[in-house]
PDB file of C-alpha atoms in Angstrom:
ATOM      1  CA  UNK A   1       7.626  -8.459   4.660  1.00 94.00           C
ATOM      2  CA  UNK A   2      10.781  -7.516   2.724  1.00 96.00           C
ATOM      3  CA  UNK A   3      10.183  -4.684   0.249  1.00 96.00           C
ATOM      4  CA  UNK A   4      12.579  -3.397  -2.431  1.00 96.00           C
ATOM      5  CA  UNK A   5      11.578   0.135  -3.449  1.00 94.00           C
ATOM      6  CA  UNK A   6      13.006   1.239  -6.803  1.00 92.00           C
ATOM      7  CA  UNK A   7      12.991   5.019  -6.958  1.00 90.00           C
ATOM      8  CA  UNK A   8      15.738   6.958  -8.801  1.00 89.00           C
ATOM      9  CA  UNK A   9      18.138   8.569  -6.320  1.00 91.00           C
ATOM     10  CA  UNK A  10      17.968  11.909  -8.134  1.00 88.00           C
ATOM     11  CA  UNK A  11      14.181  11.936  -7.706  1.00 86.00           C
ATOM     12  CA  UNK A  12      14.430  10.883  -4.059  1.00 88.00           C
ATOM     13  CA  UNK A  13      16.886  13.718  -3.396  1.00 90.00           C
ATOM     14  CA  UNK A  14      15.220  16.531  -5.358  1.00 87.00           C
ATOM     15  CA  UNK A  15      11.504  15.819  -5.870  1.00 79.00           C
ATOM     16  CA  UNK A  16       9.448  18.344  -3.902  1.00 67.00           C
ATOM     17  CA  UNK A  17       6.577  15.823  -3.663  1.00 70.00           C
ATOM     18  CA  UNK A  18       7.957  13.980  -0.656  1.00 70.00           C
ATOM     19  CA  UNK A  19       4.878  11.932   0.149  1.00 68.00           C
ATOM     20  CA  UNK A  20       5.793   8.658  -1.591  1.00 69.00           C
ATOM     21  CA  UNK A  21       9.058   8.319   0.301  1.00 80.00           C
ATOM     22  CA  UNK A  22       7.324   9.247   3.567  1.00 79.00           C
ATOM     23  CA  UNK A  23       4.726   6.530   3.044  1.00 80.00           C
ATOM     24  CA  UNK A  24       7.183   3.732   2.360  1.00 87.00           C
ATOM     25  CA  UNK A  25       9.571   4.855   5.087  1.00 86.00           C
ATOM     26  CA  UNK A  26       6.595   4.668   7.442  1.00 84.00           C
ATOM     27  CA  UNK A  27       5.951   1.101   6.277  1.00 89.00           C
ATOM     28  CA  UNK A  28       9.613   0.507   7.141  1.00 89.00           C
ATOM     29  CA  UNK A  29       8.825   1.068  10.820  1.00 85.00           C
ATOM     30  CA  UNK A  30       7.311  -2.418  10.935  1.00 88.00           C
ATOM     31  CA  UNK A  31       8.618  -4.146   7.804  1.00 90.00           C
ATOM     32  CA  UNK A  32      11.901  -4.078   5.870  1.00 95.00           C
ATOM     33  CA  UNK A  33      12.057  -1.405   3.147  1.00 95.00           C
ATOM     34  CA  UNK A  34      15.237  -1.079   1.063  1.00 97.00           C
ATOM     35  CA  UNK A  35      15.644   1.864  -1.332  1.00 95.00           C
ATOM     36  CA  UNK A  36      17.389   1.225  -4.631  1.00 95.00           C
ATOM     37  CA  UNK A  37      17.270   2.068  -8.332  1.00 91.00           C
ATOM     38  CA  UNK A  38      19.349   4.242 -10.695  1.00 90.00           C
ATOM     39  CA  UNK A  39      21.815   6.377  -8.749  1.00 93.00           C
ATOM     40  CA  UNK A  40      21.749   4.347  -5.537  1.00 95.00           C
ATOM     41  CA  UNK A  41      25.017   2.686  -4.567  1.00 96.00           C
ATOM     42  CA  UNK A  42      23.427  -0.748  -4.279  1.00 97.00           C
ATOM     43  CA  UNK A  43      21.982  -0.784  -7.828  1.00 95.00           C
ATOM     44  CA  UNK A  44      23.725  -2.014 -10.999  1.00 94.00           C
ATOM     45  CA  UNK A  45      22.363  -0.312 -14.131  1.00 89.00           C
ATOM     46  CA  UNK A  46      23.518  -3.129 -16.398  1.00 87.00           C
ATOM     47  CA  UNK A  47      21.603  -5.817 -14.538  1.00 90.00           C
ATOM     48  CA  UNK A  48      17.941  -6.751 -14.735  1.00 89.00           C
ATOM     49  CA  UNK A  49      15.580  -5.974 -11.898  1.00 91.00           C
ATOM     50  CA  UNK A  50      15.568  -9.618 -10.806  1.00 93.00           C
ATOM     51  CA  UNK A  51      19.380  -9.791 -10.811  1.00 93.00           C
ATOM     52  CA  UNK A  52      19.563  -6.576  -8.788  1.00 95.00           C
ATOM     53  CA  UNK A  53      17.000  -7.897  -6.322  1.00 96.00           C
ATOM     54  CA  UNK A  54      18.967 -11.107  -5.855  1.00 96.00           C
ATOM     55  CA  UNK A  55      22.274  -9.236  -5.470  1.00 96.00           C
ATOM     56  CA  UNK A  56      20.891  -6.748  -2.931  1.00 97.00           C
ATOM     57  CA  UNK A  57      19.069  -9.516  -1.094  1.00 97.00           C
ATOM     58  CA  UNK A  58      22.243 -11.603  -0.916  1.00 97.00           C
ATOM     59  CA  UNK A  59      24.140  -8.683   0.634  1.00 96.00           C
ATOM     60  CA  UNK A  60      21.399  -8.192   3.224  1.00 96.00           C
ATOM     61  CA  UNK A  61      20.742 -11.914   3.726  1.00 97.00           C
ATOM     62  CA  UNK A  62      17.083 -11.643   2.749  1.00 96.00           C
ATOM     63  CA  UNK A  63      14.723 -12.418  -0.115  1.00 96.00           C
ATOM     64  CA  UNK A  64      12.353  -9.692  -1.281  1.00 97.00           C
ATOM     65  CA  UNK A  65       8.616 -10.362  -1.245  1.00 96.00           C
ATOM     66  CA  UNK A  66       7.649  -7.179  -3.093  1.00 95.00           C
ATOM     67  CA  UNK A  67       9.344  -4.839  -5.578  1.00 94.00           C
ATOM     68  CA  UNK A  68       7.839  -1.347  -5.737  1.00 92.00           C
ATOM     69  CA  UNK A  69       8.401   0.762  -8.860  1.00 88.00           C
ATOM     70  CA  UNK A  70       7.930   4.533  -8.811  1.00 80.00           C
ATOM     71  CA  UNK A  71       9.401   7.476 -10.664  1.00 60.00           C
ATOM     72  CA  UNK A  72       9.628   7.748 -14.447  1.00 62.00           C
ATOM     73  CA  UNK A  73      12.797   5.743 -15.105  1.00 59.00           C
ATOM     74  CA  UNK A  74      12.488   2.524 -17.082  1.00 62.00           C
ATOM     75  CA  UNK A  75      14.193  -0.660 -15.941  1.00 63.00           C
ATOM     76  CA  UNK A  76      15.581  -3.742 -17.591  1.00 59.00           C
ATOM     77  CA  UNK A  77      12.647  -6.019 -16.934  1.00 61.00           C
ATOM     78  CA  UNK A  78      13.029  -9.796 -16.999  1.00 50.00           C
ATOM     79  CA  UNK A  79      10.159 -11.960 -18.190  1.00 53.00           C
ATOM     80  CA  UNK A  80       9.181 -12.267 -14.546  1.00 75.00           C
ATOM     81  CA  UNK A  81      10.434 -11.542 -11.051  1.00 89.00           C
ATOM     82  CA  UNK A  82      10.267 -13.789  -8.043  1.00 92.00           C
ATOM     83  CA  UNK A  83       8.797 -10.967  -5.979  1.00 94.00           C
ATOM     84  CA  UNK A  84       5.398  -9.410  -6.594  1.00 92.00           C
ATOM     85  CA  UNK A  85       5.557  -6.215  -8.670  1.00 90.00           C
ATOM     86  CA  UNK A  86       3.815  -3.092  -7.356  1.00 88.00           C
ATOM     87  CA  UNK A  87       3.629  -0.017  -9.593  1.00 84.00           C
ATOM     88  CA  UNK A  88       2.971   3.427  -8.084  1.00 81.00           C
ATOM     89  CA  UNK A  89       1.391   6.194 -10.139  1.00 76.00           C
ATOM     90  CA  UNK A  90       1.367   9.812  -9.015  1.00 69.00           C
ATOM     91  CA  UNK A  91      -0.971  11.183 -11.684  1.00 68.00           C
ATOM     92  CA  UNK A  92      -2.823   8.892 -14.063  1.00 68.00           C
ATOM     93  CA  UNK A  93      -4.511  11.295 -16.465  1.00 68.00           C
ATOM     94  CA  UNK A  94      -2.044  10.441 -19.269  1.00 72.00           C
ATOM     95  CA  UNK A  95      -3.914   7.439 -20.677  1.00 68.00           C
ATOM     96  CA  UNK A  96      -1.229   6.453 -23.181  1.00 72.00           C
ATOM     97  CA  UNK A  97       1.542   6.452 -20.571  1.00 74.00           C
ATOM     98  CA  UNK A  98      -0.503   4.529 -18.004  1.00 73.00           C
ATOM     99  CA  UNK A  99      -1.301   1.835 -20.559  1.00 72.00           C
ATOM    100  CA  UNK A 100       2.324   1.687 -21.739  1.00 74.00           C
ATOM    101  CA  UNK A 101       3.763   1.315 -18.244  1.00 76.00           C
ATOM    102  CA  UNK A 102       1.143  -1.273 -17.358  1.00 76.00           C
ATOM    103  CA  UNK A 103       2.149  -3.343 -20.398  1.00 75.00           C
ATOM    104  CA  UNK A 104       5.864  -2.983 -19.600  1.00 78.00           C
ATOM    105  CA  UNK A 105       5.770  -3.678 -15.874  1.00 80.00           C
ATOM    106  CA  UNK A 106       2.852  -6.132 -15.780  1.00 81.00           C
ATOM    107  CA  UNK A 107       2.204  -5.195 -12.138  1.00 83.00           C
ATOM    108  CA  UNK A 108       0.531  -7.541  -9.702  1.00 85.00           C
ATOM    109  CA  UNK A 109      -0.808  -4.442  -7.972  1.00 83.00           C
ATOM    110  CA  UNK A 110      -1.138  -0.797  -9.038  1.00 80.00           C
ATOM    111  CA  UNK A 111      -1.256   2.022  -6.494  1.00 79.00           C
ATOM    112  CA  UNK A 112      -2.906   5.244  -7.610  1.00 74.00           C
ATOM    113  CA  UNK A 113      -2.232   8.495  -5.787  1.00 67.00           C
ATOM    114  CA  UNK A 114      -5.752   9.817  -6.301  1.00 63.00           C
ATOM    115  CA  UNK A 115      -8.878   7.961  -5.253  1.00 59.00           C
ATOM    116  CA  UNK A 116     -10.768   9.173  -8.322  1.00 57.00           C
ATOM    117  CA  UNK A 117      -8.470   7.134 -10.572  1.00 59.00           C
ATOM    118  CA  UNK A 118     -10.191   3.960  -9.348  1.00 51.00           C
ATOM    119  CA  UNK A 119     -13.115   4.416 -11.715  1.00 55.00           C
ATOM    120  CA  UNK A 120     -10.932   5.194 -14.721  1.00 55.00           C
ATOM    121  CA  UNK A 121      -8.433   2.384 -14.256  1.00 55.00           C
ATOM    122  CA  UNK A 122     -10.427  -0.277 -12.444  1.00 52.00           C
ATOM    123  CA  UNK A 123     -10.854  -2.064 -15.761  1.00 52.00           C
ATOM    124  CA  UNK A 124      -7.134  -2.736 -16.091  1.00 49.00           C
ATOM    125  CA  UNK A 125      -7.458  -5.919 -14.078  1.00 47.00           C
ATOM    126  CA  UNK A 126      -5.438  -4.579 -11.136  1.00 47.00           C
ATOM    127  CA  UNK A 127      -6.346  -3.699  -7.574  1.00 48.00           C
ATOM    128  CA  UNK A 128      -5.710   0.000  -6.922  1.00 48.00           C
ATOM    129  CA  UNK A 129      -5.567   1.362  -3.389  1.00 46.00           C
ATOM    130  CA  UNK A 130      -5.633   4.910  -2.085  1.00 47.00           C
ATOM    131  CA  UNK A 131      -2.583   6.800  -0.843  1.00 45.00           C
ATOM    132  CA  UNK A 132      -3.101   8.691   2.393  1.00 42.00           C
ATOM    133  CA  UNK A 133      -1.204  11.710   3.659  1.00 43.00           C
ATOM    134  CA  UNK A 134       0.800  12.449   6.810  1.00 44.00           C
ATOM    135  CA  UNK A 135      -0.807  13.890   9.929  1.00 46.00           C
ATOM    136  CA  UNK A 136       1.461  16.743  11.162  1.00 48.00           C
ATOM    137  CA  UNK A 137       1.398  18.470  14.566  1.00 48.00           C
ATOM    138  CA  UNK A 138      -1.501  20.870  15.052  1.00 55.00           C
ATOM    139  CA  UNK A 139      -1.344  24.492  16.214  1.00 66.00           C
ATOM    140  CA  UNK A 140      -4.041  25.560  18.667  1.00 74.00           C
ATOM    141  CA  UNK A 141      -6.845  27.464  16.946  1.00 76.00           C
ATOM    142  CA  UNK A 142      -6.372  30.624  18.984  1.00 76.00           C
ATOM    143  CA  UNK A 143      -2.668  30.770  18.103  1.00 83.00           C
ATOM    144  CA  UNK A 144      -3.222  30.799  14.336  1.00 90.00           C
ATOM    145  CA  UNK A 145      -2.097  34.158  12.976  1.00 91.00           C
ATOM    146  CA  UNK A 146      -3.254  33.702   9.361  1.00 96.00           C
ATOM    147  CA  UNK A 147      -6.967  33.597   8.644  1.00 97.00           C
ATOM    148  CA  UNK A 148      -6.727  32.298   5.061  1.00 98.00           C
ATOM    149  CA  UNK A 149      -3.727  30.706   3.341  1.00 98.00           C
ATOM    150  CA  UNK A 150      -3.191  29.756  -0.294  1.00 98.00           C
ATOM    151  CA  UNK A 151      -0.374  27.334  -1.137  1.00 97.00           C
ATOM    152  CA  UNK A 152       0.821  25.564  -4.271  1.00 93.00           C
ATOM    153  CA  UNK A 153       0.921  26.411  -7.932  1.00 94.00           C
ATOM    154  CA  UNK A 154      -1.544  29.000  -9.202  1.00 96.00           C
ATOM    155  CA  UNK A 155      -1.071  28.206 -12.893  1.00 95.00           C
ATOM    156  CA  UNK A 156      -4.500  28.956 -14.346  1.00 96.00           C
ATOM    157  CA  UNK A 157      -4.343  26.268 -17.047  1.00 97.00           C
ATOM    158  CA  UNK A 158      -4.219  23.574 -14.327  1.00 96.00           C
ATOM    159  CA  UNK A 159      -5.487  25.255 -11.129  1.00 97.00           C
ATOM    160  CA  UNK A 160      -8.142  27.818 -12.154  1.00 97.00           C
ATOM    161  CA  UNK A 161      -9.698  28.140  -8.697  1.00 98.00           C
ATOM    162  CA  UNK A 162      -6.361  28.815  -7.006  1.00 98.00           C
ATOM    163  CA  UNK A 163      -5.577  31.379  -9.683  1.00 98.00           C
ATOM    164  CA  UNK A 164      -8.789  33.296  -8.977  1.00 98.00           C
ATOM    165  CA  UNK A 165      -8.230  32.976  -5.224  1.00 98.00           C
ATOM    166  CA  UNK A 166      -4.723  34.403  -5.556  1.00 98.00           C
ATOM    167  CA  UNK A 167      -6.187  37.510  -7.171  1.00 98.00           C
ATOM    168  CA  UNK A 168      -8.747  37.789  -4.376  1.00 98.00           C
ATOM    169  CA  UNK A 169      -5.944  37.721  -1.804  1.00 98.00           C
ATOM    170  CA  UNK A 170      -3.611  40.103  -3.640  1.00 97.00           C
ATOM    171  CA  UNK A 171      -6.442  42.608  -4.087  1.00 98.00           C
ATOM    172  CA  UNK A 172      -7.387  42.368  -0.376  1.00 97.00           C
ATOM    173  CA  UNK A 173     -10.857  40.968  -1.106  1.00 98.00           C
ATOM    174  CA  UNK A 174     -10.290  38.093   1.340  1.00 98.00           C
ATOM    175  CA  UNK A 175      -9.819  39.158   4.957  1.00 95.00           C
ATOM    176  CA  UNK A 176      -6.497  38.071   6.442  1.00 96.00           C
ATOM    177  CA  UNK A 177      -5.348  36.308   3.279  1.00 97.00           C
ATOM    178  CA  UNK A 178      -1.777  35.130   2.664  1.00 97.00           C
ATOM    179  CA  UNK A 179      -0.199  33.403  -0.349  1.00 98.00           C
ATOM    180  CA  UNK A 180       2.749  31.058   0.239  1.00 96.00           C
ATOM    181  CA  UNK A 181       4.751  30.956  -2.961  1.00 88.00           C
ATOM    182  CA  UNK A 182       5.333  27.628  -4.667  1.00 85.00           C
ATOM    183  CA  UNK A 183       8.932  26.405  -4.105  1.00 85.00           C
ATOM    184  CA  UNK A 184       9.175  24.587  -7.436  1.00 82.00           C
ATOM    185  CA  UNK A 185       8.845  20.891  -8.185  1.00 80.00           C
ATOM    186  CA  UNK A 186      12.582  20.149  -8.133  1.00 86.00           C
ATOM    187  CA  UNK A 187      14.832  21.251  -5.290  1.00 85.00           C
ATOM    188  CA  UNK A 188      18.590  20.872  -4.934  1.00 87.00           C
ATOM    189  CA  UNK A 189      18.850  18.111  -2.344  1.00 88.00           C
ATOM    190  CA  UNK A 190      17.018  16.038   0.238  1.00 82.00           C
ATOM    191  CA  UNK A 191      17.752  18.522   3.018  1.00 84.00           C
ATOM    192  CA  UNK A 192      15.940  21.259   1.076  1.00 87.00           C
ATOM    193  CA  UNK A 193      13.001  18.916   0.442  1.00 84.00           C
ATOM    194  CA  UNK A 194      12.666  18.097   4.135  1.00 79.00           C
ATOM    195  CA  UNK A 195      13.022  21.752   5.165  1.00 84.00           C
ATOM    196  CA  UNK A 196      10.445  22.835   2.589  1.00 86.00           C
ATOM    197  CA  UNK A 197       7.961  20.191   3.690  1.00 83.00           C
ATOM    198  CA  UNK A 198       8.302  21.123   7.360  1.00 82.00           C
ATOM    199  CA  UNK A 199       7.921  24.820   6.516  1.00 89.00           C
ATOM    200  CA  UNK A 200       4.837  24.011   4.437  1.00 90.00           C
ATOM    201  CA  UNK A 201       3.211  22.076   7.286  1.00 87.00           C
ATOM    202  CA  UNK A 202       4.053  24.851   9.755  1.00 88.00           C
ATOM    203  CA  UNK A 203       2.456  27.382   7.414  1.00 92.00           C
ATOM    204  CA  UNK A 204      -0.723  25.300   7.189  1.00 92.00           C
ATOM    205  CA  UNK A 205      -0.747  24.805  10.956  1.00 90.00           C
ATOM    206  CA  UNK A 206      -0.666  28.575  11.431  1.00 93.00           C
ATOM    207  CA  UNK A 207      -3.760  29.212   9.295  1.00 96.00           C
ATOM    208  CA  UNK A 208      -7.492  28.799   9.868  1.00 97.00           C
ATOM    209  CA  UNK A 209      -8.613  28.309   6.258  1.00 98.00           C
ATOM    210  CA  UNK A 210      -6.632  26.665   3.451  1.00 98.00           C
ATOM    211  CA  UNK A 211      -7.726  27.371  -0.112  1.00 99.00           C
ATOM    212  CA  UNK A 212      -7.285  24.285  -2.255  1.00 97.00           C
ATOM    213  CA  UNK A 213      -8.387  23.231  -5.726  1.00 96.00           C
ATOM    214  CA  UNK A 214      -9.156  19.923  -7.443  1.00 97.00           C
ATOM    215  CA  UNK A 215      -7.366  21.103 -10.613  1.00 96.00           C
ATOM    216  CA  UNK A 216      -8.753  20.591 -14.108  1.00 96.00           C
ATOM    217  CA  UNK A 217      -8.478  16.846 -13.449  1.00 94.00           C
ATOM    218  CA  UNK A 218     -10.890  17.046 -10.477  1.00 95.00           C
ATOM    219  CA  UNK A 219      -8.517  15.167  -8.160  1.00 93.00           C
ATOM    220  CA  UNK A 220      -8.822  15.047  -4.351  1.00 92.00           C
ATOM    221  CA  UNK A 221      -5.299  16.456  -4.142  1.00 91.00           C
ATOM    222  CA  UNK A 222      -3.108  15.616  -1.152  1.00 88.00           C
ATOM    223  CA  UNK A 223      -3.084  19.302  -0.220  1.00 93.00           C
ATOM    224  CA  UNK A 224      -6.724  18.976   0.857  1.00 95.00           C
ATOM    225  CA  UNK A 225      -5.948  16.155   3.289  1.00 91.00           C
ATOM    226  CA  UNK A 226      -2.744  17.817   4.507  1.00 90.00           C
ATOM    227  CA  UNK A 227      -4.688  21.002   5.216  1.00 94.00           C
ATOM    228  CA  UNK A 228      -7.391  19.151   7.145  1.00 94.00           C
ATOM    229  CA  UNK A 229      -4.729  17.215   9.048  1.00 88.00           C
ATOM    230  CA  UNK A 230      -3.137  20.510  10.085  1.00 90.00           C
ATOM    231  CA  UNK A 231      -6.464  21.702  11.470  1.00 91.00           C
ATOM    232  CA  UNK A 232      -7.370  24.015   8.597  1.00 95.00           C
ATOM    233  CA  UNK A 233     -10.845  24.348   7.174  1.00 98.00           C
ATOM    234  CA  UNK A 234     -10.502  23.338   3.527  1.00 98.00           C
ATOM    235  CA  UNK A 235     -11.964  25.774   0.987  1.00 99.00           C
ATOM    236  CA  UNK A 236     -12.181  23.972  -2.339  1.00 99.00           C
ATOM    237  CA  UNK A 237     -14.294  22.868  -5.249  1.00 98.00           C
ATOM    238  CA  UNK A 238     -15.559  19.282  -5.157  1.00 98.00           C
ATOM    239  CA  UNK A 239     -13.292  16.625  -6.688  1.00 96.00           C
ATOM    240  CA  UNK A 240     -14.569  13.506  -8.421  1.00 93.00           C
ATOM    241  CA  UNK A 241     -14.246  11.236  -5.411  1.00 90.00           C
ATOM    242  CA  UNK A 242     -17.116   9.542  -3.584  1.00 92.00           C
ATOM    243  CA  UNK A 243     -14.952   8.976  -0.508  1.00 90.00           C
ATOM    244  CA  UNK A 244     -14.002  12.657  -0.264  1.00 94.00           C
ATOM    245  CA  UNK A 245     -17.595  13.725  -0.888  1.00 96.00           C
ATOM    246  CA  UNK A 246     -18.829  11.500   1.917  1.00 96.00           C
ATOM    247  CA  UNK A 247     -16.132  12.180   4.514  1.00 96.00           C
ATOM    248  CA  UNK A 248     -14.626  15.647   4.107  1.00 97.00           C
ATOM    249  CA  UNK A 249     -16.803  17.667   1.738  1.00 98.00           C
ATOM    250  CA  UNK A 250     -19.542  18.331   4.345  1.00 98.00           C
ATOM    251  CA  UNK A 251     -16.952  20.136   6.504  1.00 98.00           C
ATOM    252  CA  UNK A 252     -15.424  22.225   3.691  1.00 98.00           C
ATOM    253  CA  UNK A 253     -16.059  25.775   2.574  1.00 99.00           C
ATOM    254  CA  UNK A 254     -17.683  24.685  -0.662  1.00 99.00           C
ATOM    255  CA  UNK A 255     -16.505  26.560  -3.741  1.00 99.00           C
ATOM    256  CA  UNK A 256     -16.888  26.070  -7.479  1.00 97.00           C
ATOM    257  CA  UNK A 257     -14.051  26.005 -10.008  1.00 95.00           C
ATOM    258  CA  UNK A 258     -15.769  28.639 -12.139  1.00 96.00           C
ATOM    259  CA  UNK A 259     -16.143  31.218  -9.365  1.00 98.00           C
ATOM    260  CA  UNK A 260     -14.744  34.707  -9.812  1.00 98.00           C
ATOM    261  CA  UNK A 261     -12.329  36.243  -7.314  1.00 98.00           C
ATOM    262  CA  UNK A 262     -15.164  38.305  -5.851  1.00 98.00           C
ATOM    263  CA  UNK A 263     -17.403  35.257  -5.413  1.00 98.00           C
ATOM    264  CA  UNK A 264     -14.638  33.266  -3.700  1.00 99.00           C
ATOM    265  CA  UNK A 265     -14.003  36.144  -1.298  1.00 98.00           C
ATOM    266  CA  UNK A 266     -17.708  36.522  -0.477  1.00 98.00           C
ATOM    267  CA  UNK A 267     -18.093  32.830   0.397  1.00 98.00           C
ATOM    268  CA  UNK A 268     -14.945  32.629   2.535  1.00 98.00           C
ATOM    269  CA  UNK A 269     -15.546  35.958   4.297  1.00 98.00           C
ATOM    270  CA  UNK A 270     -19.093  34.852   5.055  1.00 97.00           C
ATOM    271  CA  UNK A 271     -17.988  32.212   7.582  1.00 97.00           C
ATOM    272  CA  UNK A 272     -17.693  33.290  11.207  1.00 95.00           C
ATOM    273  CA  UNK A 273     -14.840  32.215  13.460  1.00 93.00           C
ATOM    274  CA  UNK A 274     -17.280  30.076  15.451  1.00 95.00           C
ATOM    275  CA  UNK A 275     -18.329  28.215  12.304  1.00 97.00           C
ATOM    276  CA  UNK A 276     -14.715  27.720  11.256  1.00 97.00           C
ATOM    277  CA  UNK A 277     -13.761  26.344  14.678  1.00 95.00           C
ATOM    278  CA  UNK A 278     -16.369  23.581  14.430  1.00 96.00           C
ATOM    279  CA  UNK A 279     -15.506  22.806  10.803  1.00 97.00           C
ATOM    280  CA  UNK A 280     -11.812  22.591  11.683  1.00 95.00           C
ATOM    281  CA  UNK A 281     -12.389  20.043  14.448  1.00 94.00           C
ATOM    282  CA  UNK A 282     -14.549  17.871  12.198  1.00 96.00           C
ATOM    283  CA  UNK A 283     -12.063  18.043   9.312  1.00 95.00           C
ATOM    284  CA  UNK A 284      -9.109  17.068  11.446  1.00 91.00           C
ATOM    285  CA  UNK A 285     -11.048  14.134  12.891  1.00 92.00           C
ATOM    286  CA  UNK A 286     -11.731  12.865   9.366  1.00 93.00           C
ATOM    287  CA  UNK A 287      -8.055  13.197   8.440  1.00 89.00           C
ATOM    288  CA  UNK A 288      -6.862  11.438  11.591  1.00 84.00           C
ATOM    289  CA  UNK A 289      -9.349   8.575  11.305  1.00 87.00           C
ATOM    290  CA  UNK A 290      -9.168   7.915   7.571  1.00 88.00           C
ATOM    291  CA  UNK A 291      -5.967   9.361   6.098  1.00 85.00           C
ATOM    292  CA  UNK A 292      -3.158   8.772   8.606  1.00 81.00           C
ATOM    293  CA  UNK A 293       0.188   7.168   7.789  1.00 80.00           C
ATOM    294  CA  UNK A 294      -0.805   4.198   9.921  1.00 82.00           C
ATOM    295  CA  UNK A 295      -3.883   3.768   7.736  1.00 80.00           C
ATOM    296  CA  UNK A 296      -1.804   3.995   4.571  1.00 80.00           C
ATOM    297  CA  UNK A 297       0.762   1.484   5.831  1.00 84.00           C
ATOM    298  CA  UNK A 298      -1.941  -0.973   6.894  1.00 84.00           C
ATOM    299  CA  UNK A 299      -3.686  -0.577   3.536  1.00 81.00           C
ATOM    300  CA  UNK A 300      -0.429  -1.057   1.607  1.00 85.00           C
ATOM    301  CA  UNK A 301       0.605  -4.150   3.561  1.00 88.00           C
ATOM    302  CA  UNK A 302      -2.839  -5.744   3.327  1.00 85.00           C
ATOM    303  CA  UNK A 303      -2.961  -5.178  -0.439  1.00 84.00           C
ATOM    304  CA  UNK A 304       0.576  -6.433  -1.089  1.00 88.00           C
ATOM    305  CA  UNK A 305       0.072  -9.504   1.092  1.00 86.00           C
ATOM    306  CA  UNK A 306      -2.612 -10.511  -1.355  1.00 83.00           C
ATOM    307  CA  UNK A 307      -0.219 -10.563  -4.331  1.00 86.00           C
ATOM    308  CA  UNK A 308       2.968 -11.914  -2.736  1.00 88.00           C
ATOM    309  CA  UNK A 309       4.135 -14.902  -4.767  1.00 74.00           C
TER     310      UNK A 309
END
């Protein structure tokens, strides 16, 4: 399959959330994926999407089966494109924007980053699929120097549980707690993005427990899967996601978004190392079997095959 991925170069180079490019580059291991869009040398801003697709395809001696749109830039859309249109959403809680972009792009397939968005947007007449997360190398349990790690934004208005957990760590309520500061959502270049992502995965792989949070939107955030994939026991509140509840929730340290710092510390400190070892093994098995890049690529290709024109 030949796939044209339209993603603004500035976003590709500076967006801290690297997962979307990782996913499609992984698809590119078996199928052809060409990156383009505003800022890329192969893209003409004055041309329509279809004209750009034909021009790029002519240069590469191929015809695109699928055009993937991601990022927030708008494009000059023709009445139709020869290739199937796939629209990727990161967060879909902005109802007005989701509806607007759906009307503009008229996608043959919509991909939602969070599994819980299925219920909200299933009535749009599209076929959403779930994005999975990468499985990084694991550090042996006995070599993990950090007992409990907290990563990501701790802005209380969006992540109340993380905010309370940060206080529990800073006030030494949680044994062996460590907070990795958020690097910001926009970095200077692709090299910084890659370095940050590797450092983040190494930090997770060096910890036994990873405190996560479903946010005020109750999403099964990628951080939960990334933590499990790194061999951490995930400490989190329960997101609105049947799949997560069935597969990973039974192996989590189960918290509630309204818990105080003291309550969070009591629950986490109450788990023995023996309990955590078993929970870690079960969590990583779930991540490897259900959320690997191979799974995501297979899911993406199967879904797009169904809408190829």
